[in-house]
XYZ file of C-alpha atoms in Angstrom:
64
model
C -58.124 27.722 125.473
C -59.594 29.195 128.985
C -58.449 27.981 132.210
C -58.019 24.841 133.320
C -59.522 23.620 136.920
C -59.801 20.081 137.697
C -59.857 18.870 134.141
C -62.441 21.396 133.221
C -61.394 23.437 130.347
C -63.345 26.475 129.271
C -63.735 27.443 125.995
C -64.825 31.396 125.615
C -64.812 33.797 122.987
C -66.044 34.826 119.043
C -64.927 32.130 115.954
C -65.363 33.397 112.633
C -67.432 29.844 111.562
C -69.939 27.646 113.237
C -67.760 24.419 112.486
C -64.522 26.223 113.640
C -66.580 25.977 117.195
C -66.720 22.098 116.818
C -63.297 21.292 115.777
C -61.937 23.556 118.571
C -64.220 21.656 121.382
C -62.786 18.441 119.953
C -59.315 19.373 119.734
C -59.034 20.909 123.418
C -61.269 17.442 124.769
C -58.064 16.066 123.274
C -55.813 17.701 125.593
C -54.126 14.990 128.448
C -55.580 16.234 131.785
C -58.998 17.504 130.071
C -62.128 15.504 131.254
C -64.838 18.155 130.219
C -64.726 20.920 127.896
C -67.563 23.792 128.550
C -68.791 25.732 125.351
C -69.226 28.979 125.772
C -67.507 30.203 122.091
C -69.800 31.820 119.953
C -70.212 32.292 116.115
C -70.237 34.970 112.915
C -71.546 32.849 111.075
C -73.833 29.353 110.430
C -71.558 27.303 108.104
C -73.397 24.115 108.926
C -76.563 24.730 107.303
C -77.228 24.305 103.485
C -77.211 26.727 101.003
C -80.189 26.196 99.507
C -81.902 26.191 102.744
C -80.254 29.798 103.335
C -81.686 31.050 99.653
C -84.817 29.975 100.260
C -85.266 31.583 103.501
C -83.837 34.811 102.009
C -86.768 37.662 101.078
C -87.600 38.380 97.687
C -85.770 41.853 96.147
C -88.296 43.992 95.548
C -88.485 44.189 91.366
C -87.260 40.855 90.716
């Protein structure tokens, strides 16, 4: 968790998951004394979208 000022908690760095960002912004707005959490964490990767959406979006191999 970042530093604290006046209730304000900033969140920074790199999460391996998308949803690891979300439970991590929840947890800290959990913290006694926090009345805003800013978001700046950032992702590897999208775990919240569907995998079929992510196949189909893929490019064909060439051959197959």
């Amino acid at each position: 968790m970042g530093p604290l000022e006046d209730g304000v908690v900033t969140l920074t760095g790199r999460l391996e998951r998308r949803s690891d960002v979300d439970m991590a912004v929840g947890a800290a707005s959990r913290v006694d004394g926090v009345v805003a959490v800013v978001d700046q964490l950032s992702y590897r990767v999208d775990d919240t979208r569907p995998v079929r959406a992510a196949v189909e979006a893929e490019e064909p191999v060439a051959g197959t």
